[in-house]
Amino acid sequence: MIEPKNPNEYRGYFIHEFAKLEYEIDYYLANFFVGPTPLQNPLISILIDRIPFENKRTAIKALLDFQYPKQNGKKSPRFGKMLDEIGKYARIRNELNRVRARTTL
């Protein structure tokens, strides 16, 4: 891991790391629907890449609720907090994307 040294590097580092998280989420969604097959890449490039991140996050929540149904009438809180955190990071990423990088001379 490279240590960022200035605000622009922190901004770039965060955006880059978040992109890796989104990449993993894309593959989770593709794997759920077509399994580990050569169809994953076309599914991602044709459909999943066009889905806004927040919709991917809520799709993951629905899939996890489907895979891990309620027990004793209670929903498993196992993934709720994690998905909330991912949503928080997405909002930070979006804000960082809006802010112009500072240039230094």
Coordinates of C-alpha atoms in Angstrom, one line a residue:
M1 CA 0.0 0.0 0.0
I2 CA 1.3 3.4 -0.9
E3 CA 0.9 6.1 1.8
P4 CA -0.7 9.3 0.5
K5 CA 1.3 12.4 1.2
N6 CA -1.1 15.3 0.4
P7 CA -4.8 15.9 0.1
N8 CA -5.0 15.1 -3.6
E9 CA -3.3 11.8 -3.0
Y10 CA -5.8 11.0 -0.2
R11 CA -8.6 11.9 -2.5
G12 CA -7.3 9.7 -5.3
Y13 CA -6.5 6.9 -3.0
F14 CA -10.0 6.8 -1.6
I15 CA -11.6 7.0 -5.0
H16 CA -9.3 4.2 -6.3
E17 CA -10.0 1.9 -3.3
F18 CA -13.8 2.5 -3.6
A19 CA -13.6 1.6 -7.3
K20 CA -12.1 -1.7 -6.3
L21 CA -15.0 -2.3 -3.9
E22 CA -17.5 -1.5 -6.6
Y23 CA -15.7 -4.0 -8.9
E24 CA -16.1 -6.7 -6.3
I25 CA -19.8 -5.8 -5.9
D26 CA -20.2 -6.1 -9.7
Y27 CA -18.7 -9.6 -9.6
Y28 CA -20.8 -10.6 -6.7
L29 CA -24.0 -9.6 -8.6
A30 CA -22.8 -11.3 -11.7
N31 CA -21.8 -14.5 -9.9
F32 CA -25.2 -14.6 -8.2
F33 CA -27.1 -14.6 -11.5
V34 CA -24.8 -16.6 -13.8
G35 CA -22.3 -18.3 -11.5
P36 CA -18.6 -18.4 -12.2
T37 CA -19.0 -18.7 -16.0
P38 CA -17.7 -16.7 -19.0
L39 CA -21.0 -14.9 -19.0
Q40 CA -19.9 -12.8 -16.0
N41 CA -17.9 -10.2 -18.0
P42 CA -20.6 -9.6 -20.7
L43 CA -23.3 -9.3 -17.9
I44 CA -21.2 -6.8 -16.1
S45 CA -20.3 -4.7 -19.2
I46 CA -23.8 -4.8 -20.7
L47 CA -26.0 -4.5 -17.7
I48 CA -24.3 -4.1 -14.3
D49 CA -22.0 -1.2 -15.3
R50 CA -25.1 0.8 -16.2
I51 CA -26.7 0.5 -12.8
P52 CA -26.0 3.4 -10.3
F53 CA -24.0 2.3 -7.3
E54 CA -26.9 2.9 -4.8
N55 CA -29.1 0.5 -6.8
K56 CA -26.3 -2.1 -6.7
R57 CA -26.1 -1.6 -3.0
T58 CA -29.8 -2.2 -2.5
A59 CA -29.7 -5.1 -4.9
I60 CA -27.0 -6.7 -2.7
K61 CA -29.2 -6.1 0.4
A62 CA -32.1 -7.8 -1.3
L63 CA -30.0 -10.8 -2.4
L64 CA -28.5 -11.2 1.1
D65 CA -32.0 -11.1 2.6
F66 CA -33.0 -13.8 0.1
Q67 CA -29.9 -15.9 0.8
Y68 CA -30.2 -15.4 4.6
P69 CA -34.0 -15.3 5.4
K70 CA -35.5 -14.3 8.7
Q71 CA -35.0 -16.6 11.6
N72 CA -37.6 -16.7 14.4
G73 CA -39.4 -13.8 12.7
K74 CA -36.3 -11.6 13.0
K75 CA -34.2 -10.3 10.1
S76 CA -30.5 -11.0 10.4
P77 CA -28.7 -7.8 11.2
R78 CA -25.5 -9.4 9.9
F79 CA -25.2 -7.3 6.8
G80 CA -27.3 -4.2 7.5
K81 CA -24.5 -2.3 9.2
M82 CA -22.0 -3.2 6.5
L83 CA -24.3 -2.0 3.8
D84 CA -25.0 1.2 5.6
E85 CA -21.2 1.8 5.9
I86 CA -20.8 1.1 2.2
G87 CA -23.5 3.7 1.5
K88 CA -21.7 6.2 3.7
Y89 CA -18.5 5.6 1.7
A90 CA -20.3 6.0 -1.5
R91 CA -21.5 9.4 -0.5
I92 CA -18.0 10.4 0.5
R93 CA -16.7 9.1 -2.9
N94 CA -19.4 11.1 -4.7
E95 CA -18.4 14.3 -2.8
L96 CA -14.7 13.7 -3.5
N97 CA -15.6 13.3 -7.2
R98 CA -17.3 16.7 -7.2
V99 CA -14.4 18.5 -5.6
R100 CA -11.7 19.6 -8.0
A101 CA -8.2 18.5 -7.1
R102 CA -6.0 21.2 -5.8
T103 CA -3.0 21.9 -7.9
T104 CA 0.3 22.9 -6.4
L105 CA 3.1 24.7 -8.2

